[in-house]
């Protein structure tokens, strides 16, 4: 469960509205189990349909979090004209299972904010070579 302060919701909704019609994006930081800091980042794509983050801004945000005793808890972005659901691209780009992915939708009169996790399960499989099985320790 993602626990956020009211200020976090207010801030990310305001950011989404300010950036519309392009997608707003940023990081959310947590301390002691509560997500209470927002790091607004630049959508390098300046697109209404997708976003990418600037590495220099990402590193600066994470550095600032750590200096204040926070940790990166979530990535957020807005959907200016579509529902708060993960698109195929959102799922493909959500590479860290320890993070939440927050979407602010402005598609209806009242903003909708939802959080998602993407859990990828990796399982080892056996390899067969010319009729012989190779054990998992190889």
Coordinates of C-alpha atoms in Angstrom, one line a residue:
X1 CA 0.0 0.0 0.0
X2 CA 1.2 3.5 -0.9
X3 CA 0.6 6.0 1.9
X4 CA 0.7 9.6 0.9
X5 CA 0.1 12.9 2.6
X6 CA -2.8 15.1 1.3
X7 CA -0.1 17.6 0.1
X8 CA 1.3 15.0 -2.2
X9 CA -2.1 14.4 -3.9
X10 CA -2.7 18.2 -4.2
X11 CA 0.8 18.7 -5.7
X12 CA 0.7 16.0 -8.3
X13 CA -2.8 16.9 -9.4
X14 CA -1.7 20.6 -9.7
X15 CA 1.4 19.5 -11.7
X16 CA -0.8 17.4 -14.1
X17 CA -3.1 20.4 -14.7
X18 CA -0.2 22.8 -15.2
X19 CA 1.4 20.6 -17.8
X20 CA -1.7 19.5 -19.7
X21 CA -2.0 18.7 -22.5
X22 CA 1.4 17.0 -22.1
X23 CA 2.1 14.4 -19.5
X24 CA 3.5 15.6 -16.2
X25 CA 6.0 13.3 -14.5
X26 CA 8.1 13.1 -11.4
X27 CA 9.1 11.1 -8.3
X28 CA 7.5 10.6 -4.9
X29 CA 9.8 10.2 -1.8
X30 CA 9.0 8.3 1.4
X31 CA 10.3 8.5 4.9
X32 CA 9.1 6.3 7.8
X33 CA 6.4 4.7 5.6
X34 CA 4.8 7.9 4.5
X35 CA 5.3 9.4 1.0
X36 CA 5.4 13.1 1.7
X37 CA 7.8 14.7 -0.9
X38 CA 7.2 15.4 -4.6
X39 CA 10.0 15.9 -7.1
X40 CA 8.6 17.4 -10.3
X41 CA 10.6 16.3 -13.2
X42 CA 10.6 17.4 -16.9
X43 CA 8.9 15.3 -19.5
X44 CA 11.8 15.3 -22.0
X45 CA 9.4 14.0 -24.7
X46 CA 6.9 16.9 -24.2
X47 CA 4.2 14.5 -25.3
X48 CA 0.6 14.0 -24.5
X49 CA 0.9 10.3 -24.8
X50 CA 4.2 9.3 -23.1
X51 CA 7.1 10.7 -21.1
X52 CA 10.7 10.1 -20.5
X53 CA 12.8 11.6 -17.7
X54 CA 16.1 13.5 -17.9
X55 CA 18.9 11.5 -16.3
X56 CA 20.5 14.6 -14.7
X57 CA 17.2 15.5 -13.0
X58 CA 16.6 11.9 -11.9
X59 CA 20.1 11.7 -10.2
X60 CA 19.6 15.1 -8.6
X61 CA 16.2 14.1 -7.2
X62 CA 17.5 10.8 -5.8
X63 CA 20.5 12.6 -4.3
X64 CA 18.3 15.2 -2.6
X65 CA 16.1 12.5 -1.2
X66 CA 19.0 10.6 0.3
X67 CA 20.5 13.7 1.8
X68 CA 17.1 14.3 3.7
X69 CA 16.7 10.6 4.7
X70 CA 14.1 9.8 2.1
X71 CA 13.9 7.0 -0.4
X72 CA 12.4 6.9 -3.9
X73 CA 9.0 5.3 -3.4
X74 CA 7.1 6.0 -6.7
X75 CA 7.2 7.4 -10.2
X76 CA 4.2 9.4 -11.1
X77 CA 2.9 10.7 -14.4
X78 CA -0.4 12.1 -15.8
X79 CA -2.8 11.0 -18.4
X80 CA -4.3 14.3 -19.6
X81 CA -7.0 12.7 -21.7
X82 CA -7.2 9.0 -20.8
X83 CA -8.1 7.0 -17.7
X84 CA -5.8 6.3 -14.7
X85 CA -4.7 2.9 -15.9
X86 CA -1.3 1.5 -17.0
X87 CA -0.8 1.6 -20.8
X88 CA 1.2 -1.1 -22.5
X89 CA 4.1 1.4 -22.7
X90 CA 3.7 2.2 -19.0
X91 CA 4.0 -1.5 -18.1
X92 CA 6.9 -2.1 -20.4
X93 CA 8.8 0.8 -18.8
X94 CA 8.0 0.0 -15.2
X95 CA 11.2 -1.9 -14.6
X96 CA 11.5 -1.6 -10.8
X97 CA 9.2 -3.9 -8.8
X98 CA 10.1 -2.1 -5.6
X99 CA 8.4 1.1 -6.8
X100 CA 4.8 2.1 -7.2
X101 CA 3.6 3.7 -10.4
X102 CA 1.1 6.5 -9.9
X103 CA -1.1 7.9 -12.6
X104 CA -3.1 11.1 -12.4
X105 CA -6.0 11.1 -14.9
X106 CA -7.5 14.4 -16.0
X107 CA -10.0 12.6 -18.4
X108 CA -13.0 13.3 -16.2
X109 CA -14.1 16.5 -14.4
X110 CA -12.6 15.3 -11.1
X111 CA -9.0 14.0 -11.3
X112 CA -8.5 10.3 -10.6
X113 CA -5.3 9.1 -8.9
X114 CA -4.4 5.5 -8.9
X115 CA -1.2 3.5 -7.9
X116 CA 0.1 0.3 -9.4
X117 CA 2.9 -2.1 -8.8
X118 CA 4.4 -4.3 -11.5
X119 CA 5.7 -7.6 -10.3
X120 CA 7.7 -9.7 -12.7
X121 CA 8.5 -13.2 -11.6
X122 CA 11.7 -14.8 -12.8
X123 CA 12.0 -18.5 -12.6
X124 CA 15.0 -20.6 -13.6
X125 CA 14.4 -23.4 -16.1
X126 CA 16.4 -26.4 -17.1
X127 CA 18.4 -26.6 -20.2
X128 CA 18.4 -29.7 -22.3
X129 CA 21.5 -30.5 -24.4
X130 CA 21.4 -33.4 -26.9
X131 CA 19.3 -35.6 -24.6
X132 CA 21.1 -34.7 -21.4
X133 CA 19.8 -32.3 -18.7
X134 CA 22.1 -29.6 -17.2
X135 CA 21.4 -29.0 -13.5
X136 CA 20.5 -25.6 -12.1
X137 CA 23.9 -25.1 -10.6
X138 CA 25.6 -24.6 -14.0

